[in-house]
CSV table of C-alpha atoms in Angstrom, one decimal:
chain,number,residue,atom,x,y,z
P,1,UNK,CA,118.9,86.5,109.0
P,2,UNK,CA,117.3,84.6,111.8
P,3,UNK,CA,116.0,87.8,113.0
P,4,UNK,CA,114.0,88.0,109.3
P,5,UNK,CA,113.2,84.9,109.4
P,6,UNK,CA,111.5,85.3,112.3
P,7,UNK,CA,109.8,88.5,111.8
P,8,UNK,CA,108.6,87.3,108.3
P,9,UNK,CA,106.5,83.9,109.7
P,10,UNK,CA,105.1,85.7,112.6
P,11,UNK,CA,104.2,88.5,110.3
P,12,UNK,CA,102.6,85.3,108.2
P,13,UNK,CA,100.9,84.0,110.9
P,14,UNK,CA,99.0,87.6,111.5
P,15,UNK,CA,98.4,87.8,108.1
P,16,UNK,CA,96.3,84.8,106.8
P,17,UNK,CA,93.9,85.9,109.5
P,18,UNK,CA,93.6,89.7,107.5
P,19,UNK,CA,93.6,87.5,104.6
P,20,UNK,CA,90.3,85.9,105.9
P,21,UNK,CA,89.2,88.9,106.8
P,22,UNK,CA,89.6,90.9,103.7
P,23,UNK,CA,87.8,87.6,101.7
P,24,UNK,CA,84.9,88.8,103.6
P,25,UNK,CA,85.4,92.3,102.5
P,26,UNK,CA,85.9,91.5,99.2
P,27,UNK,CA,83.2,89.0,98.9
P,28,UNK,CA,80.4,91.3,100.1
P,29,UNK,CA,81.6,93.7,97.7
P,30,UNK,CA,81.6,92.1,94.7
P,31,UNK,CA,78.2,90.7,95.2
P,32,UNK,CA,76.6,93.8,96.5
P,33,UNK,CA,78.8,96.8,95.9
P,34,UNK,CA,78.7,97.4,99.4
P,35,UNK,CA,81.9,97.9,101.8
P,36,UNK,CA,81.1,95.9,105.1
P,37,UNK,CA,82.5,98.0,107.8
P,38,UNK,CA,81.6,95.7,110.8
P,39,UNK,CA,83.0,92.3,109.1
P,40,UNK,CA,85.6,93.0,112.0
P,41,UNK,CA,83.3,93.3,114.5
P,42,UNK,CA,81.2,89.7,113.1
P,43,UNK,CA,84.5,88.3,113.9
P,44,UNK,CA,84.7,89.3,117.3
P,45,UNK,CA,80.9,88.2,118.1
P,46,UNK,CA,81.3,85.2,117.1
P,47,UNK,CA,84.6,84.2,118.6
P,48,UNK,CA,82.8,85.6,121.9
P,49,UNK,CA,79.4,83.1,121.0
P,50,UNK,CA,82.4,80.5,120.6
P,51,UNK,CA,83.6,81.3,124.3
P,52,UNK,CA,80.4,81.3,125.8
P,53,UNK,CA,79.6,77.4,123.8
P,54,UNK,CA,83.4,76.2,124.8
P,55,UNK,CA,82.7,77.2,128.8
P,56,UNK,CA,79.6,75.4,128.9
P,57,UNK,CA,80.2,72.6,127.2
P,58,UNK,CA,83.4,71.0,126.8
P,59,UNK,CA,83.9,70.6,122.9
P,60,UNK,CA,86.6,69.3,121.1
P,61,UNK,CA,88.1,72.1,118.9
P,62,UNK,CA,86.6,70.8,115.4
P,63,UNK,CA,82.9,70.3,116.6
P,64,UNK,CA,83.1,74.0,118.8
P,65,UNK,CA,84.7,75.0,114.8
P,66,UNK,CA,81.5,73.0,113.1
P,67,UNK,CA,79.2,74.8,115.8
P,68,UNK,CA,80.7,78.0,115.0
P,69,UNK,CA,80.3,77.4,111.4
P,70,UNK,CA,76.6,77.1,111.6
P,71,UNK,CA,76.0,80.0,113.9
P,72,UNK,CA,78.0,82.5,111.9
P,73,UNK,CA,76.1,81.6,109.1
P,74,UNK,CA,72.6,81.7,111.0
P,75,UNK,CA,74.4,85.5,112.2
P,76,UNK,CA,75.0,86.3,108.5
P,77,UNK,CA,71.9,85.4,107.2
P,78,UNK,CA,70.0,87.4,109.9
P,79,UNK,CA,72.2,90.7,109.5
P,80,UNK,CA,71.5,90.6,105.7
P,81,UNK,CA,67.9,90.3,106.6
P,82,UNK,CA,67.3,92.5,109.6
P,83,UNK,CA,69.5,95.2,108.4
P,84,UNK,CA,70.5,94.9,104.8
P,85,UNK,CA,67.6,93.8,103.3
P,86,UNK,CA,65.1,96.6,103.8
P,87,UNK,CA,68.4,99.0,102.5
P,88,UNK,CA,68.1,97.5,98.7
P,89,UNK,CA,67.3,100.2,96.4
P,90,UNK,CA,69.0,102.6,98.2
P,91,UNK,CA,72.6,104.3,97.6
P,92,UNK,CA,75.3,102.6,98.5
P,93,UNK,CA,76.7,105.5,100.7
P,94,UNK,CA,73.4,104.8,103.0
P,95,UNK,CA,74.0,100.8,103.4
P,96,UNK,CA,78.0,101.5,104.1
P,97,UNK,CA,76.6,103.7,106.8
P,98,UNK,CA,74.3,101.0,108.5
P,99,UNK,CA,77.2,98.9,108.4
P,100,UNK,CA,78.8,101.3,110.1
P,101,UNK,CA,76.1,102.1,113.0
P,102,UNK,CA,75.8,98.2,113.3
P,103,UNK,CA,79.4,97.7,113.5
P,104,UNK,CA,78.9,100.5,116.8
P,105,UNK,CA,75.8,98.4,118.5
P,106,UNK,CA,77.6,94.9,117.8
P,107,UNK,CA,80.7,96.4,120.2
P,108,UNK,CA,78.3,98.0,122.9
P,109,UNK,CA,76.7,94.5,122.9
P,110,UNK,CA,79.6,92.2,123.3
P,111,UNK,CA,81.1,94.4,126.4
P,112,UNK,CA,76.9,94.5,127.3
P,113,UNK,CA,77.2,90.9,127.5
P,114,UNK,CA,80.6,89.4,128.3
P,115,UNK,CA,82.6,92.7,129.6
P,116,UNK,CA,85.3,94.5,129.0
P,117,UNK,CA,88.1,91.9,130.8
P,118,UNK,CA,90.2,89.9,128.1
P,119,UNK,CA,89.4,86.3,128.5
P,120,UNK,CA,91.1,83.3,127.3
P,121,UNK,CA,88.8,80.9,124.6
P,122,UNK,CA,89.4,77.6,126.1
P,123,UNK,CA,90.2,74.8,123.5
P,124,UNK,CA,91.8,71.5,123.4
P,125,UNK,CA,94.6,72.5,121.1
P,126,UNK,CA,95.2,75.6,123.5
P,127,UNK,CA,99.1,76.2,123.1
P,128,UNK,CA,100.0,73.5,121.6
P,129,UNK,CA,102.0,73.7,118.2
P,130,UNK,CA,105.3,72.5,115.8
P,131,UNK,CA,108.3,73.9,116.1
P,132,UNK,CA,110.3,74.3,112.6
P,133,UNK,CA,114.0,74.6,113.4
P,134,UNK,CA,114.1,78.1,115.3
P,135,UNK,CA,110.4,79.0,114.3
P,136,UNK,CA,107.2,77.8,116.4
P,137,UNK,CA,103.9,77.8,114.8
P,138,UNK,CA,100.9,77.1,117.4
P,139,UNK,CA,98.5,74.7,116.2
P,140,UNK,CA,95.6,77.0,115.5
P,141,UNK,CA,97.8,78.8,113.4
P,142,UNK,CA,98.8,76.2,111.0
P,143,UNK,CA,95.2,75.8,110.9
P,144,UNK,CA,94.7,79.3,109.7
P,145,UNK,CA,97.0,78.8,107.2
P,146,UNK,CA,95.5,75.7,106.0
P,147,UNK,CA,92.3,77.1,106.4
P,148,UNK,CA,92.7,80.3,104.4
P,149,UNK,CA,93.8,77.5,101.6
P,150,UNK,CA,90.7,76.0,101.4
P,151,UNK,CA,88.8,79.2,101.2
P,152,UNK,CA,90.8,80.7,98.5
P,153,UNK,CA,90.3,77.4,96.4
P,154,UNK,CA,87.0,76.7,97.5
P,155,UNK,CA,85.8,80.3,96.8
P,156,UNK,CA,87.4,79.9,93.2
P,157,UNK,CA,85.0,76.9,92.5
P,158,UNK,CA,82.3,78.1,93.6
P,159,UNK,CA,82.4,82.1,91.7
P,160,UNK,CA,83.7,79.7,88.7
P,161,UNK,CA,81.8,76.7,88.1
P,162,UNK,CA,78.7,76.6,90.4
P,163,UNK,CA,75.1,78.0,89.3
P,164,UNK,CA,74.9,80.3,92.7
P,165,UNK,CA,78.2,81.5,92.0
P,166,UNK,CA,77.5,82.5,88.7
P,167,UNK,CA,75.0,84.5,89.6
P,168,UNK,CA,76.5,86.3,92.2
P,169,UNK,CA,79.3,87.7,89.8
P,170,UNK,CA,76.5,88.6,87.3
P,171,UNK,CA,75.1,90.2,90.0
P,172,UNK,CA,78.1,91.9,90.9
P,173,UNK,CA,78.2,93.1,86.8
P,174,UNK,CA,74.9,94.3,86.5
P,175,UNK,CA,72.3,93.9,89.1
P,176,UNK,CA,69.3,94.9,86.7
P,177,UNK,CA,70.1,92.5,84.0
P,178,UNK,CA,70.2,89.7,86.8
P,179,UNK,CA,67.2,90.6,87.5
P,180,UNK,CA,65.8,90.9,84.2
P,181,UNK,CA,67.4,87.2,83.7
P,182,UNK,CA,65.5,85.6,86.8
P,183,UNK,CA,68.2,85.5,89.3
P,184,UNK,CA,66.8,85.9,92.7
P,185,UNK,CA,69.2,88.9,94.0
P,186,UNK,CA,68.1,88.8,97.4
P,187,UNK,CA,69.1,85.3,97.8
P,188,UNK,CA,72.2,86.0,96.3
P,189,UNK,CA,72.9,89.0,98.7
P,190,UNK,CA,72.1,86.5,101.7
P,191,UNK,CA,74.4,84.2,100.7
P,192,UNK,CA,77.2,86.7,100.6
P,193,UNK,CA,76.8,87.9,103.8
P,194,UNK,CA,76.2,84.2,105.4
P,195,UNK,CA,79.4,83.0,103.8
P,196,UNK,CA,81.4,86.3,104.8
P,197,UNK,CA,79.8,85.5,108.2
P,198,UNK,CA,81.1,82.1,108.3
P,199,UNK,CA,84.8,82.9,107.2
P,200,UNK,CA,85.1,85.7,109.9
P,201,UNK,CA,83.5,83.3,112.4
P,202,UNK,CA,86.1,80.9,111.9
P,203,UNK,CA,89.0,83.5,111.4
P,204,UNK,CA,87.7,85.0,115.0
P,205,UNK,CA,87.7,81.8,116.6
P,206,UNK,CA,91.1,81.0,115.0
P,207,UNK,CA,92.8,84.3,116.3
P,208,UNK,CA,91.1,83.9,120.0
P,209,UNK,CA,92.5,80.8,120.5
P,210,UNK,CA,95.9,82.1,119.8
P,211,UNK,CA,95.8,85.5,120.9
P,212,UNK,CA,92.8,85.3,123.2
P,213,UNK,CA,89.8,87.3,123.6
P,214,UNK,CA,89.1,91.7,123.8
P,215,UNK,CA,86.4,94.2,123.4
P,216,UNK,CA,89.0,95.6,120.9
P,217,UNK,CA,89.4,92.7,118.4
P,218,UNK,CA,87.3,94.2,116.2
P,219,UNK,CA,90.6,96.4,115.1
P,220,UNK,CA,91.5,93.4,113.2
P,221,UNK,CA,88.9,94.0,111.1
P,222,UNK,CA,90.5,97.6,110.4
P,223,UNK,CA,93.7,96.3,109.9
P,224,UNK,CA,92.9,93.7,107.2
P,225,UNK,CA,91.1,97.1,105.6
P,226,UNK,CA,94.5,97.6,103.7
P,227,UNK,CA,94.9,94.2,102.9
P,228,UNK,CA,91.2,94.4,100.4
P,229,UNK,CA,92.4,97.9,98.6
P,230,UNK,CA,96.0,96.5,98.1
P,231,UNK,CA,94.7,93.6,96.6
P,232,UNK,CA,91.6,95.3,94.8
P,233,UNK,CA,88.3,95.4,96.6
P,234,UNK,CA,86.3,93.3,94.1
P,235,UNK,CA,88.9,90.5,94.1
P,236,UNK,CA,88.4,87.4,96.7
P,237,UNK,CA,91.7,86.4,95.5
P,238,UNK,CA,93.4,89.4,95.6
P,239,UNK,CA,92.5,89.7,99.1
P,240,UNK,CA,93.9,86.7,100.7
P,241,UNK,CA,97.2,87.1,99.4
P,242,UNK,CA,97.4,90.9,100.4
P,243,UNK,CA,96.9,89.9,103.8
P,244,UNK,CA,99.2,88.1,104.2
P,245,UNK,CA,101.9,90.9,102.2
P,246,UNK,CA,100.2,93.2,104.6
P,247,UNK,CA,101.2,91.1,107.7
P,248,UNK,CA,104.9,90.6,107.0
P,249,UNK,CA,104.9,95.0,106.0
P,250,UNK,CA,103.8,95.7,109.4
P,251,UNK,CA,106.0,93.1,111.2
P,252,UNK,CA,109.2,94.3,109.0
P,253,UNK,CA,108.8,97.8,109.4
P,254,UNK,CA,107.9,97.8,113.2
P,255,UNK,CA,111.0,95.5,113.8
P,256,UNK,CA,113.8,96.8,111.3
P,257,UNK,CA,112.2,100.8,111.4
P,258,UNK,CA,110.7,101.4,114.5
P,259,UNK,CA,107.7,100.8,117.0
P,260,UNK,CA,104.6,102.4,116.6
P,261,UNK,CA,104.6,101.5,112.2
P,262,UNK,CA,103.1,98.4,112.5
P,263,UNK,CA,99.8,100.4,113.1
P,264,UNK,CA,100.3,102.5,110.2
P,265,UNK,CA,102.4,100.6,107.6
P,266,UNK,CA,99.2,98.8,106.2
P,267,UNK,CA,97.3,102.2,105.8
P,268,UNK,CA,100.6,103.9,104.4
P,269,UNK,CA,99.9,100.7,101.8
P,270,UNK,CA,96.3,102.3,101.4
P,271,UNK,CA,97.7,105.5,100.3
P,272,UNK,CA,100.3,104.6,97.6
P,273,UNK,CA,97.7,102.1,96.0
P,274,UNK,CA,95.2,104.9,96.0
P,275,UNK,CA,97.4,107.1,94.0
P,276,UNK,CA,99.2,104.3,91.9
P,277,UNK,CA,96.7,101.6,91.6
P,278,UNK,CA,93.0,102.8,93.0
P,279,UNK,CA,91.8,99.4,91.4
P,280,UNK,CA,94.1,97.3,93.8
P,281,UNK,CA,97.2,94.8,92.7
P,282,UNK,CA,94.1,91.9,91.4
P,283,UNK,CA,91.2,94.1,90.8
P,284,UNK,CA,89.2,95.3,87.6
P,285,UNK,CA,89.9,98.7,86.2
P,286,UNK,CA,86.2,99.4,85.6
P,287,UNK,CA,83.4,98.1,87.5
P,288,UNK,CA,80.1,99.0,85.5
P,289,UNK,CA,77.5,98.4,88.7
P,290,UNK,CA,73.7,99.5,88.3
């Protein structure tokens, strides 16, 4: 039982940052109909920006968070506006692929720039934490936690009772008749990305401070993948709390099964929900898009 109970917070812990993740995900796609497939690799810029800020000047954790907060949204708004922008009015298949070759350059960059060595983010929390009986949470990932609870009621209000978030979701319905009704799309479209920007900033600088830096944390990004089509890709909601089911799977099945499924359990998830539920546990059976 300990050994569960063990097993099942870690696997917690892991999975509130795919939640965060995937709210990116699921964000950009239900205000653009667009799968981002460098949100992962975001993340992983700006937790390296964060190391580069935190060595030169020695912040306290919340102002190098604030910092971060600005610059991932400064990131997000220029993505949507170098890169995304001139794709509107094209198919969709065309901006998932410049997602794609962006998510490439953003890698080649980082090692460009800091290297290929994993580094530690230096913060004040560092490995400090609370120990609950035989489980130990560090600090930064009770933040997550508490972090990823804000978001999901924060992201609530805002789709539900703010004017901006109104029009993104009837963007997200019908994009012509937005238009047609005055909304200005392309502000709503760089919004989405700045906000997904901001919540993988913070998520990145969240998981480097537990689990340090790599060129290769941009497979976090890939692994919260299952997390959006288990919990429905147009569904913030949905998202969050898949992560966080996906998280405890692979930690379960890796220690009660075998090593090497904690890899592959989340996109063994992928499969069954294809052929059981394509529209995910939280998402809309029919998404009428123009």
């Amino acid at each position: 039982m300990d050994y569960f109970i063990l097993l099942t917070v870690s696997g917690i812990s892991i999975g509130v940052i795919y939640g965060l993740i995937g709210m990116g995900y699921a964000l950009i796609f239900k205000a653009t109909s667009v799968v981002n497939f460098a949100q992962g690799e975001v993340m992983m810029l700006i937790s390296y920006m964060a190391f580069s800020i935190a060595s030169s000047w020695s912040l306290p954790f919340w102002s190098l968070l604030g910092v971060c907060v600005v610059l991932s949204g400064v990131v997000g708004l220029l993505i949507e506006r170098i890169f995304i922008r001139p794709m509107l009015g094209q198919d969709v298949f065309s901006t998932v692929m410049v997602t794609i070759g962006m998510a490439v350059m953003i890698r080649a960059v980082v090692v460009l720039i800091w290297g290929a060595d994993p580094m530690v983010l230096p913060t004040d929390i560092g490995d400090s934490g609370v120990e609950f009986g035989m489980v130990f949470l560090y600090t930064a990932q009770i933040y997550a936690i508490g972090f990823l609870a804000v978001c999901v009621f924060g992201m609530w209000a805002f789709l539900r009772f703010s004017r901006m978030g109104v029009a993104m979701r009837a963007t997200a319905a019908r994009e012509t008749t937005a238009l047609l009704m005055g909304i200005n799309v392309t502000r709503v479209y760089a919004l989405a990305w700045a906000i997904a920007a901001v919540i993988a900033g913070v998520s990145g600088v969240l998981l480097g401070t537990i689990y340090g830096l790599g060129p290769d944390m941009w497979t976090q990004g890939l692994r919260a993948f299952p997390a959006v089509i288990l919990g429905g890709l147009d569904s913030v909601f949905g998202a969050a709390i898949s992560g966080i089911l996906i998280g405890v799977l692979e930690n379960l099945s890796e220690g009660y099964i075998g090593h090497g499924l904690k890899e592959i359990s989340g996109f063994l998830v992928i499969l069954v929900v294809l052929m059981i539920r394509p529209y995910g546990l939280f998402g809309t059976p029919e998404i009428e898009r123009v």
